[in-house]
Amino acid sequence: MASPRHILTAVAWPYASGPRHIGHVAGFGVPSDVFSRYQRMAGNNVLMVSGTDEHGTPILVAADKEGLTPKGLADRYNKVITEDLRGLGLTYDLFTRTSTRNHYSIAQEIFLGLHRNGYVVPKTMMGAVSPSTGRTLPDRYIEGTCPICNYDGARGDQCDNCGNQLDPSDLINPVSKINGETPRFVEEEHYFLDLPAFSEALGSWLQSKGGDWRPNVLKFSLNLVDDLRPRAITRDIDWGVPVPLEGWRDRNDKRLYVWFDAVIGYLSASVEWARRSGDPDAWKAWWHNPDAESYYFMGKDNVVFHSVIWPALLLGYGGKGNRGGAPGELGELNLPSEVVSSEYLTMEGKKFSSSRSVVIFVKDFLARYDADALRYYLATAGPETSDTNFTWDEFLRRNNDELVAGWGNLVNRSVSMAAKNFGEIPAQGELLDVDREVLAASKAAFAPVGELLNRAKQKAAITEAMTVVAAANKYLSDTAPWKLKGEDDRARQATILHTALQLVDDCKALLTPFLPHSSQTVHELLGNVGEWSGGPRIDQVSEDGNDDYSVLQGDYKTAAVWASRPIAAATKLATPTPIFTKLDPSIVEEELARLESP
Ligand SMILES: [Zn+2]
C-alpha cells in the first residue's frame, strides 16, 4: 500500500446572514464530505476545515432587519448552520467561525506579511454612500449597467454577464438595491492588494494545472489572470477585522474587507484545529510539507477567490510575486492543489431565492426526509460539472426506485432470508462460477470507484458503485435461494446467502462516502457492533477572553476501510429493518404547494 497522503479538504465558508438552502450544500457541503470520507477510508490523513463567514455589510443589513447586533445575528446563524451540517453528516475536523480571536490574529498576520513585502498599497477610491443613512453601500448592493458589455444587471463588485470585476463607481446609472436611491460617491482612503504583481506567478501556476482541474474552472481562472487590477482589501465599515497598521488599528470606521479575511479562514481554522488537538504545530503537515495536497470545494460563484485571490495572498505572504520579499512567521504556505468547483443547482427550473420562496432550507429538508436521500440525490443528479435542476418528482423517483427498490431491497432480502433460515451469516460451501464471478466483480470495483472518488468524479463513482448493487440483485434473482427448500439444497442455499451478504458488505463500503448513515445501519444489520462511519458532533469551546462558541468536530478514525473484507460465518444477524423510507407520491404536490405559498 502507498504511504498515507496529507490531504487538506478546504470547504467554502457559508455566509452567516441566514439559513442555508440545499443549493448551497450541493456546491460546497456534500461533495467535500464524500471526498474526505473516501480519502480517510483509503488510509490518508485528511484535515477538513471551514466555518461560518461572519463579516461584511450583508450581515449588518440582515441584523438591522432582525433587530440584532451583527454579532448576535452571526451567533444565531452560526448555530443554525452548524446544526444543518451536522444533520447532513459532514465530517469537518473543525467547523469554526471568522469571529474568533485566532482568526483575527491570523488574518492580520497575513495582511502584515503582504504589507511588509510591498503587495499592499494605499490608494484613494470613490466609495458609494447611501444619502439617506450616511452608511457605506456594499458593492454588491449597487446595481447598474456594465461599462464593458452594457449588461444592465451588473453589480458593483462584478458583472455576471461578462465576468469582469468592477468598482461601484464604474457602473452606468448606479442604484442602491436596498432602497432604490442613487448612491453618493465620496473619496475614501483604502489599502489595495497589488494583484497585477502576481500575474506571472499565477499564470504559470495555473498553466501547470492543465489536465488535473475541471476544464471550465481552469479556463475561467486563466481568463481572470489576463486582466488583473489592484483590488481594495479594506472597507468603510465598523464590523470586521481591524486593519493592523499604525493610525488604522484603532479606527472604528475601517476594517479588512470581508472576502479578504474569509479566505484566510482555511489557514486560521487549521491552526485552531491544531491547537485544539494538543499539538499546536500539527497544521504544518498540511501547509508546509511540499507533498501535502489541498482541495478547495465551492460553488462556481466563488472560483475567483480560490483560484486567483487566495493563491495571490499565499504567494505574496511567501514573497513570491514580482516584488519579491520573504515569508512571514507562518512560513511559506502551500498553494491549492485543485479548485473543485460545482456549477449551480436550480429548484424546479428556477434560481433559488429565499425572498421569493423558491427554496428549501436544509433544516426543513432534514425534518421531512433522510439525510442520505438528499446526499444520494446530490451525488447522482447534482451540479458536478454542469448546472442541474432539483425537482421533487426526480427526488421521489430516485429515492423510491433507486435507493429503496435497488440498494434497500438488496439489503432487506439478503439479511431477512439469512436471518429467517439461519439466524446468522451461513457458512460458505463450494463456490460455483456464478458465485465466483459476482464476488470477483464486486471486489474489483474498489479500484475504479476509488480512483474516480480520488479525482472528485463523484457522479461517475456512485454510478459505478450502483452497478455492483444491480449485479448483486440480479445474482439473487438468478440463483433464487428462496426456491431451495429441501435438506439437500440447504448447503447451496447457505452458500448463495453467504455470497449475497458478502456483496451487501462490499456495497456498504463502496457507498459509505455517499451514504454514511445507512451504511452504519447495514453494518449493524450484518451483526457488527460499534462505529463504522462516524459523524460530527457539536462541542462548546472557548478561547481566552472570548465567549463560548460551538464548533463541529469529530473523531473519524472509525472502522470504515476502502476494501472488500471477508465476512465471518456464524456472526449473529440483527433483526432486519428497512434502511430507507419509501415516500408517498403525494409529497410532490405538498412540496410544490409549499413553494407557491410563501
Ligand atoms: Zn459586463
Coordinates of C-alpha atoms and ligand atoms in Angstrom, one line a residue:
M1 CA 0.0 0.0 0.0
A2 CA 1.2 3.5 -0.8
S3 CA 2.2 5.6 2.2
P4 CA -0.6 7.9 3.5
R5 CA -1.0 11.3 1.9
H6 CA -1.7 14.5 3.7
I7 CA -4.9 15.9 2.3
L8 CA -6.5 19.3 3.2
T9 CA -10.1 19.5 2.3
A10 CA -10.9 23.2 2.4
V11 CA -14.6 23.8 2.2
A12 CA -16.2 27.1 1.2
W13 CA -17.4 29.2 4.2
P14 CA -21.2 29.5 4.4
Y15 CA -22.2 33.1 5.0
A16 CA -24.0 33.6 8.3
S17 CA -26.7 36.0 7.2
G18 CA -29.5 33.4 7.2
P19 CA -30.2 29.7 7.0
R20 CA -28.6 27.8 4.1
H21 CA -30.7 26.0 1.4
I22 CA -29.9 22.8 -0.5
G23 CA -28.4 24.7 -3.4
H24 CA -25.7 25.9 -1.1
V25 CA -24.8 22.5 0.3
A26 CA -24.9 21.0 -3.2
G27 CA -21.9 23.2 -4.1
F28 CA -19.7 23.1 -1.0
G29 CA -21.1 20.7 1.5
V30 CA -21.8 17.2 0.3
P31 CA -19.1 16.9 -2.4
S32 CA -16.4 17.8 0.1
D33 CA -17.6 15.3 2.6
V34 CA -17.8 12.4 0.1
F35 CA -14.3 13.3 -0.9
S36 CA -13.0 13.4 2.7
R37 CA -14.7 10.2 3.8
Y38 CA -13.3 8.3 0.8
Q39 CA -9.8 9.6 1.5
R40 CA -10.0 8.6 5.2
M41 CA -11.2 5.1 4.2
A42 CA -8.2 4.9 1.8
G43 CA -5.9 5.5 4.7
N44 CA -4.9 9.1 4.1
N45 CA -4.5 11.9 6.7
V46 CA -7.4 14.2 6.0
L47 CA -7.9 17.7 7.5
M48 CA -11.3 19.1 6.6
V49 CA -11.9 22.7 7.8
S50 CA -14.3 25.5 7.4
G51 CA -16.6 27.7 9.4
T52 CA -19.2 30.5 9.1
D53 CA -18.2 33.7 7.3
E54 CA -19.5 36.4 9.6
H55 CA -18.3 39.8 8.5
G56 CA -19.4 42.3 5.8
T57 CA -22.3 44.6 5.1
P58 CA -24.9 42.0 4.3
I59 CA -24.6 40.8 7.9
L60 CA -25.2 44.4 9.1
V61 CA -28.3 44.7 6.8
A62 CA -29.7 41.4 8.0
A63 CA -29.0 42.3 11.6
D64 CA -30.9 45.6 11.2
K65 CA -33.8 43.7 9.8
E66 CA -33.9 41.2 12.6
G67 CA -33.3 43.7 15.4
L68 CA -30.0 42.2 16.4
T69 CA -26.4 43.3 16.7
P70 CA -24.1 41.9 13.9
K71 CA -22.5 39.6 16.5
G72 CA -26.0 38.5 17.6
L73 CA -27.0 37.7 14.1
A74 CA -23.8 35.8 13.4
D75 CA -24.3 33.8 16.6
R76 CA -27.9 32.9 15.5
Y77 CA -27.0 31.7 12.1
N78 CA -23.7 30.1 13.1
K79 CA -25.8 27.8 15.3
V80 CA -28.4 27.1 12.6
I81 CA -25.8 26.3 10.0
T82 CA -23.7 24.2 12.4
E83 CA -26.8 22.1 13.1
D84 CA -27.6 21.7 9.4
L85 CA -24.1 20.5 8.6
R86 CA -24.2 18.0 11.5
G87 CA -27.6 16.7 10.2
L88 CA -26.1 16.1 6.8
G89 CA -23.2 14.1 8.4
L90 CA -20.5 16.4 7.1
T91 CA -17.3 15.3 8.8
Y92 CA -15.4 18.5 9.5
D93 CA -12.3 18.1 11.6
L94 CA -13.1 21.7 12.6
F95 CA -16.0 23.9 11.5
T96 CA -15.5 27.2 13.3
R97 CA -16.2 30.9 12.6
T98 CA -14.5 34.0 11.5
S99 CA -15.3 36.0 14.7
T100 CA -12.7 34.2 16.8
R101 CA -9.6 35.9 18.1
N102 CA -7.5 33.3 16.5
H103 CA -8.9 34.2 13.1
Y104 CA -8.4 37.9 13.7
S105 CA -4.8 37.4 14.6
I106 CA -4.0 35.2 11.6
A107 CA -5.9 37.4 9.1
Q108 CA -3.9 40.4 10.5
E109 CA -0.6 38.5 10.2
I110 CA -1.3 37.7 6.5
F111 CA -2.1 41.4 5.9
L112 CA 1.1 42.5 7.6
G113 CA 3.2 40.0 5.7
L114 CA 1.8 41.2 2.4
H115 CA 2.3 44.8 3.5
R116 CA 5.9 44.1 4.5
N117 CA 6.6 42.5 1.1
G118 CA 5.1 45.5 -0.7
Y119 CA 2.0 43.9 -2.0
V120 CA -0.5 46.1 -0.1
V121 CA -0.6 49.7 -1.2
P122 CA -2.6 52.7 -0.1
K123 CA -4.9 54.4 -2.6
T124 CA -7.9 56.6 -2.7
M125 CA -11.1 55.4 -4.4
M126 CA -14.6 56.6 -4.8
G127 CA -16.8 54.8 -2.4
A128 CA -20.6 54.6 -2.5
V129 CA -22.6 56.0 0.4
S130 CA -26.3 55.9 1.0
P131 CA -27.5 59.6 1.0
S132 CA -30.4 58.7 3.4
T133 CA -28.4 56.8 6.0
G134 CA -24.9 58.0 5.5
R135 CA -23.7 54.4 5.5
T136 CA -21.3 52.8 3.1
L137 CA -23.1 50.8 0.5
P138 CA -21.6 47.4 -0.2
D139 CA -20.6 46.8 -3.8
R140 CA -22.9 44.0 -4.4
Y141 CA -25.9 46.1 -3.2
I142 CA -25.4 48.5 -6.1
E143 CA -26.7 47.7 -9.5
G144 CA -26.3 49.4 -12.8
T145 CA -25.2 49.0 -16.4
C146 CA -21.9 47.3 -17.1
P147 CA -19.4 49.8 -18.7
I148 CA -17.8 46.9 -20.6
C149 CA -20.6 44.8 -22.0
N150 CA -23.6 47.1 -21.4
Y151 CA -25.5 44.4 -19.4
D152 CA -28.0 46.3 -17.3
G153 CA -28.0 44.0 -14.2
A154 CA -24.3 44.4 -13.3
R155 CA -23.4 44.6 -9.6
G156 CA -20.9 47.0 -8.0
D157 CA -18.4 44.1 -7.5
Q158 CA -18.7 42.3 -10.8
C159 CA -20.7 41.8 -13.9
D160 CA -22.3 38.3 -14.1
N161 CA -22.7 38.7 -17.8
C162 CA -19.1 39.3 -18.9
G163 CA -17.4 38.2 -15.6
N164 CA -15.3 41.3 -15.2
Q165 CA -14.5 42.8 -11.8
L166 CA -15.9 46.2 -11.3
D167 CA -15.9 49.1 -8.8
P168 CA -19.3 50.6 -8.0
S169 CA -18.2 53.9 -9.5
D170 CA -17.7 52.2 -12.8
L171 CA -21.4 51.4 -13.2
I172 CA -23.6 53.5 -15.5
N173 CA -26.8 54.7 -13.7
P174 CA -25.9 53.0 -10.3
V175 CA -28.9 52.4 -8.0
S176 CA -29.0 51.0 -4.4
K177 CA -30.7 47.6 -4.3
I178 CA -31.7 48.3 -0.6
N179 CA -34.0 51.3 -1.3
G180 CA -33.6 52.3 -4.9
E181 CA -31.8 55.6 -4.2
T182 CA -28.9 56.8 -6.3
P183 CA -25.7 56.5 -4.2
R184 CA -23.4 59.4 -3.5
F185 CA -19.7 58.8 -4.2
V186 CA -17.1 60.1 -1.8
E187 CA -13.3 59.8 -1.8
E188 CA -12.1 57.2 0.6
E189 CA -8.6 56.0 1.6
H190 CA -8.1 52.3 1.3
Y191 CA -5.4 49.6 1.1
F192 CA -5.3 47.7 -2.2
L193 CA -3.8 44.3 -3.0
D194 CA -1.5 44.7 -5.9
L195 CA -2.9 41.8 -7.9
P196 CA -1.0 42.6 -11.2
A197 CA 2.2 41.8 -9.3
F198 CA 1.1 38.2 -9.3
S199 CA 0.0 37.8 -12.9
E200 CA 3.1 35.9 -14.0
A201 CA 3.3 33.6 -10.9
L202 CA -0.4 32.9 -11.1
G203 CA -0.3 32.3 -14.8
S204 CA 2.4 29.7 -14.7
W205 CA 0.9 28.1 -11.6
L206 CA -2.5 27.8 -13.4
Q207 CA -0.9 26.6 -16.6
S208 CA 0.7 23.7 -14.6
K209 CA -2.8 22.6 -13.6
G210 CA -4.0 21.7 -17.1
G211 CA -5.2 18.1 -17.2
D212 CA -6.0 18.0 -13.5
W213 CA -8.6 20.6 -13.0
R214 CA -12.2 20.6 -14.3
P215 CA -11.8 22.4 -17.7
N216 CA -14.3 25.1 -17.1
V217 CA -12.7 26.1 -13.8
L218 CA -9.2 26.3 -15.4
K219 CA -10.4 28.3 -18.4
F220 CA -12.3 30.8 -16.3
S221 CA -9.3 31.3 -14.0
L222 CA -6.9 31.8 -16.8
N223 CA -9.1 34.4 -18.3
L224 CA -9.2 36.3 -14.9
V225 CA -5.4 36.3 -14.8
D226 CA -5.3 38.1 -18.1
D227 CA -6.8 41.2 -16.7
L228 CA -5.8 41.7 -13.0
R229 CA -6.4 45.0 -11.3
P230 CA -5.5 46.2 -7.8
R231 CA -8.3 45.3 -5.5
A232 CA -9.3 47.1 -2.3
I233 CA -8.9 44.9 0.8
T234 CA -10.2 47.4 3.4
R235 CA -13.7 48.8 3.7
D236 CA -15.5 51.7 5.5
I237 CA -17.4 49.6 8.0
D238 CA -17.4 49.1 11.8
W239 CA -17.8 45.3 11.8
G240 CA -14.9 43.1 10.9
V241 CA -11.2 42.5 11.5
P242 CA -9.3 45.8 12.4
V243 CA -6.6 46.9 9.9
P244 CA -3.4 46.2 11.9
L245 CA -1.4 49.3 10.9
E246 CA -0.4 52.4 12.9
G247 CA -3.1 55.0 12.6
W248 CA -5.7 52.5 11.4
R249 CA -5.7 49.8 14.1
D250 CA -7.9 51.9 16.4
R251 CA -10.2 53.5 13.8
N252 CA -13.7 52.3 14.2
D253 CA -14.7 53.0 10.6
K254 CA -12.1 50.9 8.8
R255 CA -11.9 47.1 8.6
L256 CA -10.4 44.4 6.4
Y257 CA -12.7 43.6 3.6
V258 CA -14.8 40.5 4.3
W259 CA -13.6 38.5 1.3
F260 CA -10.0 39.1 2.4
D261 CA -10.4 37.8 5.9
A262 CA -12.8 35.0 4.9
V263 CA -10.4 33.2 2.5
I264 CA -7.7 33.3 5.2
G265 CA -10.1 31.1 7.3
Y266 CA -8.8 27.9 5.8
L267 CA -5.4 28.6 7.4
S268 CA -6.8 30.0 10.7
A269 CA -9.1 27.1 11.1
S270 CA -6.2 24.7 10.5
V271 CA -4.2 26.5 13.2
E272 CA -7.2 26.4 15.6
W273 CA -7.7 22.7 14.9
A274 CA -4.1 22.0 15.7
R275 CA -4.3 23.9 19.0
R276 CA -7.4 22.0 20.0
S277 CA -5.8 18.7 19.1
G278 CA -3.0 19.4 21.6
D279 CA -0.2 19.8 19.1
P280 CA -0.1 23.5 18.0
D281 CA 2.3 22.7 15.1
A282 CA 0.2 19.9 13.7
W283 CA -1.3 22.2 10.9
K284 CA 2.1 22.5 9.3
A285 CA 1.9 18.9 7.9
W286 CA -0.8 20.2 5.5
W287 CA 0.5 23.7 4.8
H288 CA 4.3 23.4 4.7
N289 CA 5.0 19.9 3.5
P290 CA 5.5 20.2 -0.3
D291 CA 4.0 16.7 -0.8
A292 CA 0.8 17.7 1.0
E293 CA -2.3 18.2 -1.2
S294 CA -5.2 20.6 -0.8
Y295 CA -8.6 20.5 -2.4
Y296 CA -10.9 23.5 -2.3
F297 CA -14.7 22.8 -2.7
M298 CA -17.2 25.6 -3.6
G299 CA -19.9 26.7 -6.0
K300 CA -18.8 28.4 -9.2
D301 CA -19.6 32.0 -8.0
N302 CA -16.6 31.6 -5.6
V303 CA -13.9 30.4 -8.0
V304 CA -12.2 33.8 -8.4
F305 CA -11.5 33.9 -4.6
H306 CA -9.9 30.4 -4.6
S307 CA -8.1 30.2 -8.0
V308 CA -6.8 33.8 -8.1
I309 CA -7.1 35.8 -4.9
W310 CA -6.2 33.2 -2.2
P311 CA -3.2 32.0 -4.2
A312 CA -2.1 35.6 -4.7
L313 CA -2.3 36.1 -0.9
L314 CA -0.3 33.0 -0.3
L315 CA 2.3 33.9 -3.0
G316 CA 2.6 37.5 -1.6
Y317 CA 2.9 36.4 2.0
G318 CA 5.7 34.0 0.9
G319 CA 7.5 36.7 -1.1
K320 CA 6.8 35.0 -4.4
G321 CA 5.3 37.9 -6.5
N322 CA 7.1 40.3 -8.8
R323 CA 8.2 42.4 -5.9
G324 CA 9.9 39.5 -4.1
G325 CA 10.1 39.5 -0.3
A326 CA 10.4 36.9 2.4
P327 CA 7.8 34.7 4.2
G328 CA 6.4 35.9 7.5
E329 CA 6.3 33.9 10.8
L330 CA 3.8 31.4 9.4
G331 CA 6.3 30.3 6.8
E332 CA 5.9 29.5 3.1
L333 CA 2.4 28.2 2.6
N334 CA 1.2 25.6 0.0
L335 CA -1.0 26.8 -2.9
P336 CA -4.2 24.9 -3.7
S337 CA -3.6 21.6 -5.5
E338 CA -7.1 21.8 -7.0
V339 CA -10.1 24.1 -7.0
V340 CA -13.1 21.8 -7.2
S341 CA -16.0 24.0 -8.2
S342 CA -19.6 22.8 -8.7
E343 CA -22.0 24.5 -11.1
Y344 CA -25.4 25.8 -10.0
L345 CA -28.4 23.8 -8.8
T346 CA -31.8 25.3 -9.6
M347 CA -35.1 24.5 -7.9
E348 CA -38.0 23.3 -10.2
G349 CA -36.4 25.2 -13.1
K350 CA -35.9 28.5 -11.1
K351 CA -33.0 30.1 -9.4
F352 CA -33.1 29.5 -5.6
S353 CA -34.5 32.6 -3.9
S354 CA -35.3 32.8 -0.2
S355 CA -37.2 36.0 -0.7
R356 CA -39.4 34.6 -3.4
S357 CA -39.7 31.2 -1.6
V358 CA -38.1 29.3 -4.4
V359 CA -36.2 27.4 -1.7
I360 CA -36.0 24.6 0.7
F361 CA -33.8 25.1 3.7
V362 CA -31.5 22.3 4.9
K363 CA -33.3 22.2 8.3
D364 CA -36.7 21.8 6.7
F365 CA -35.5 19.1 4.3
L366 CA -33.9 17.1 7.1
A367 CA -37.1 17.4 9.2
R368 CA -39.0 15.6 6.5
Y369 CA -36.5 13.4 4.7
D370 CA -33.4 11.3 5.4
A371 CA -30.0 12.9 5.1
D372 CA -28.8 10.0 2.9
A373 CA -31.7 10.6 0.5
L374 CA -30.5 14.1 -0.1
R375 CA -26.9 13.1 -0.3
Y376 CA -27.8 10.4 -2.8
Y377 CA -29.7 12.9 -5.0
L378 CA -26.9 15.4 -4.9
A379 CA -24.3 12.7 -5.8
T380 CA -26.3 11.3 -8.7
A381 CA -28.0 14.4 -10.0
G382 CA -26.1 17.3 -8.5
P383 CA -24.3 20.1 -10.4
E384 CA -20.9 18.5 -10.5
T385 CA -19.8 19.7 -14.0
S386 CA -22.9 21.4 -15.4
D387 CA -26.0 23.2 -14.0
T388 CA -28.7 20.8 -12.9
N389 CA -32.2 21.2 -11.7
F390 CA -33.7 19.8 -8.4
T391 CA -37.3 18.6 -8.9
W392 CA -39.4 16.9 -6.3
D393 CA -40.5 14.3 -9.0
E394 CA -36.9 13.3 -9.5
F395 CA -36.2 13.2 -5.8
L396 CA -39.2 10.9 -5.3
R397 CA -38.1 8.7 -8.2
R398 CA -34.5 8.4 -7.1
N399 CA -35.5 7.7 -3.5
N400 CA -38.1 5.1 -4.3
D401 CA -36.7 3.4 -7.4
E402 CA -33.0 3.5 -6.8
L403 CA -32.5 3.7 -3.0
V404 CA -35.5 1.8 -1.7
A405 CA -36.1 -0.7 -4.6
G406 CA -32.4 -1.1 -5.5
W407 CA -29.9 -0.9 -2.7
G408 CA -32.5 -1.1 0.2
N409 CA -34.1 -4.1 -1.4
L410 CA -30.8 -6.0 -1.8
V411 CA -30.0 -5.5 1.9
N412 CA -33.5 -6.3 3.0
R413 CA -34.0 -9.6 1.1
S414 CA -30.5 -10.8 1.8
V415 CA -30.5 -10.2 5.5
S416 CA -34.1 -11.3 6.0
M417 CA -33.7 -14.6 4.2
A418 CA -30.4 -15.4 6.0
A419 CA -31.9 -14.3 9.4
K420 CA -35.0 -16.4 8.9
N421 CA -33.3 -19.6 7.6
F422 CA -30.0 -19.5 9.6
G423 CA -30.2 -16.7 12.2
E424 CA -26.6 -15.9 11.4
I425 CA -24.3 -15.5 8.5
P426 CA -24.4 -19.0 7.0
A427 CA -21.2 -20.9 6.1
Q428 CA -19.8 -20.7 2.6
G429 CA -19.7 -24.1 0.9
E430 CA -18.3 -24.9 -2.5
L431 CA -18.5 -21.9 -4.9
L432 CA -19.9 -22.2 -8.4
D433 CA -18.8 -20.0 -11.3
V434 CA -21.9 -17.8 -10.8
D435 CA -20.8 -17.1 -7.2
R436 CA -17.2 -16.6 -8.1
E437 CA -17.9 -14.2 -10.9
V438 CA -20.1 -11.8 -9.0
L439 CA -17.8 -11.8 -6.0
A440 CA -14.8 -11.0 -8.2
A441 CA -16.7 -8.2 -9.9
S442 CA -17.6 -6.7 -6.6
K443 CA -14.1 -6.9 -5.2
A444 CA -12.7 -5.4 -8.4
A445 CA -15.0 -2.4 -8.2
F446 CA -13.0 -0.8 -5.3
A447 CA -10.1 0.3 -7.5
P448 CA -12.0 2.1 -10.3
V449 CA -14.6 3.6 -7.9
G450 CA -11.8 4.7 -5.6
E451 CA -9.9 6.3 -8.5
L452 CA -13.0 8.3 -9.5
L453 CA -13.5 9.4 -5.9
N454 CA -9.9 10.5 -5.7
R455 CA -10.4 12.7 -8.7
A456 CA -13.7 14.1 -7.3
K457 CA -15.6 12.5 -10.1
Q458 CA -18.4 11.6 -7.8
K459 CA -21.2 11.2 -10.2
A460 CA -19.3 8.5 -12.2
A461 CA -18.2 6.9 -8.9
I462 CA -21.7 6.4 -7.5
T463 CA -22.9 5.2 -10.9
E464 CA -20.2 2.6 -10.9
A465 CA -20.9 1.6 -7.3
M466 CA -24.6 1.2 -8.1
T467 CA -23.8 -1.2 -10.9
V468 CA -22.5 -3.6 -8.2
V469 CA -25.8 -3.2 -6.4
A470 CA -27.6 -4.1 -9.6
A471 CA -25.4 -7.1 -10.3
A472 CA -26.0 -8.4 -6.7
N473 CA -29.7 -8.0 -7.2
K474 CA -29.5 -9.9 -10.4
Y475 CA -27.4 -12.6 -8.8
L476 CA -30.2 -13.1 -6.1
S477 CA -32.9 -13.3 -8.8
D478 CA -30.9 -15.7 -10.9
T479 CA -29.9 -18.1 -8.1
A480 CA -33.3 -17.7 -6.3
P481 CA -32.3 -19.1 -2.9
W482 CA -35.9 -18.9 -1.7
K483 CA -36.7 -21.8 -4.0
L484 CA -34.2 -24.1 -2.3
K485 CA -36.3 -25.8 0.3
G486 CA -35.1 -29.5 0.7
E487 CA -32.4 -30.7 3.1
D488 CA -30.2 -31.5 0.1
D489 CA -30.4 -27.9 -1.0
R490 CA -29.5 -26.4 2.3
A491 CA -25.8 -26.2 1.7
R492 CA -26.3 -24.5 -1.6
Q493 CA -28.8 -22.0 -0.1
A494 CA -26.2 -21.2 2.6
T495 CA -23.5 -20.6 0.0
I496 CA -25.8 -18.3 -2.0
L497 CA -26.8 -16.3 1.1
H498 CA -23.3 -16.1 2.3
T499 CA -22.3 -14.7 -1.1
A500 CA -25.2 -12.3 -1.1
L501 CA -24.3 -11.0 2.4
Q502 CA -20.6 -10.6 1.2
L503 CA -21.9 -8.5 -1.7
V504 CA -24.0 -6.4 0.7
D505 CA -20.9 -5.8 2.9
D506 CA -18.9 -4.8 -0.2
C507 CA -21.6 -2.4 -1.4
K508 CA -21.9 -1.0 2.1
A509 CA -18.2 0.0 1.9
L510 CA -18.4 1.3 -1.7
L511 CA -21.4 3.5 -0.8
T512 CA -20.1 4.8 2.6
P513 CA -18.7 8.1 1.3
F514 CA -22.1 8.9 -0.2
L515 CA -24.5 7.3 2.3
P516 CA -22.7 7.2 5.7
H517 CA -25.9 6.9 7.8
S518 CA -27.4 3.9 6.0
S519 CA -24.0 2.2 5.7
Q520 CA -23.8 2.4 9.5
T521 CA -27.2 0.7 9.7
V522 CA -26.2 -2.0 7.2
H523 CA -23.1 -2.6 9.3
E524 CA -25.2 -3.3 12.3
L525 CA -27.7 -5.5 10.4
L526 CA -24.7 -7.7 9.4
G527 CA -24.2 -8.3 13.1
N528 CA -21.4 -5.8 13.8
V529 CA -21.2 -3.6 16.8
G530 CA -19.5 -0.2 17.1
E531 CA -19.0 2.7 14.7
W532 CA -18.4 2.0 11.1
S533 CA -18.7 5.5 9.6
G534 CA -18.8 8.1 12.3
G535 CA -20.4 11.6 12.1
P536 CA -19.6 15.0 13.5
R537 CA -20.6 16.4 16.9
I538 CA -21.2 19.9 18.1
D539 CA -19.0 20.9 21.0
Q540 CA -18.9 24.1 23.1
V541 CA -15.4 25.6 23.1
S542 CA -13.8 28.8 24.3
E543 CA -10.7 30.8 23.7
D544 CA -9.1 33.2 26.2
G545 CA -11.1 36.3 26.8
N546 CA -13.9 35.4 24.4
D547 CA -17.4 34.0 24.8
D548 CA -18.0 30.2 24.3
Y549 CA -19.0 29.2 20.8
S550 CA -19.9 26.0 19.2
V551 CA -17.8 24.1 16.7
L552 CA -18.3 21.0 14.7
Q553 CA -15.6 18.3 15.1
G554 CA -15.2 14.6 15.4
D555 CA -13.0 11.6 15.7
Y556 CA -13.3 10.0 12.3
K557 CA -10.8 7.2 12.8
T558 CA -13.7 4.8 12.7
A559 CA -13.8 1.3 11.2
A560 CA -14.5 2.1 7.6
V561 CA -11.8 1.0 5.1
W562 CA -11.8 1.1 1.3
A563 CA -11.6 -2.6 0.6
S564 CA -13.7 -5.8 0.4
R565 CA -13.3 -7.5 3.8
P566 CA -14.4 -11.2 4.2
I567 CA -17.5 -11.5 6.4
A568 CA -17.4 -14.2 9.1
A569 CA -19.7 -17.2 9.1
A570 CA -21.7 -17.7 12.3
T571 CA -22.0 -14.0 13.1
K572 CA -25.4 -13.4 14.5
L573 CA -27.6 -11.2 12.3
A574 CA -29.7 -8.3 13.7
T575 CA -33.5 -8.2 13.2
P576 CA -33.9 -6.8 9.7
T577 CA -35.3 -3.2 9.4
P578 CA -35.7 -1.2 6.2
I579 CA -32.7 1.2 5.7
F580 CA -34.6 3.8 3.6
T581 CA -38.1 5.3 3.8
K582 CA -40.3 4.8 0.8
L583 CA -42.0 8.1 0.1
D584 CA -45.6 8.5 -0.8
P585 CA -46.1 10.2 -4.3
S586 CA -48.3 12.8 -2.6
I587 CA -45.1 14.5 -1.2
V588 CA -44.5 16.0 -4.7
E589 CA -47.7 18.0 -4.6
E590 CA -47.2 19.0 -1.0
E591 CA -43.8 20.3 -1.6
L592 CA -44.8 22.2 -4.8
A593 CA -47.6 23.8 -2.8
R594 CA -45.1 25.0 -0.2
L595 CA -43.1 26.6 -3.0
E596 CA -46.0 28.5 -4.2
S597 CA -47.2 29.8 -0.8
P598 CA -44.5 31.9 0.9
Ligands
ZN1 ZN -20.3 43.2 -18.3

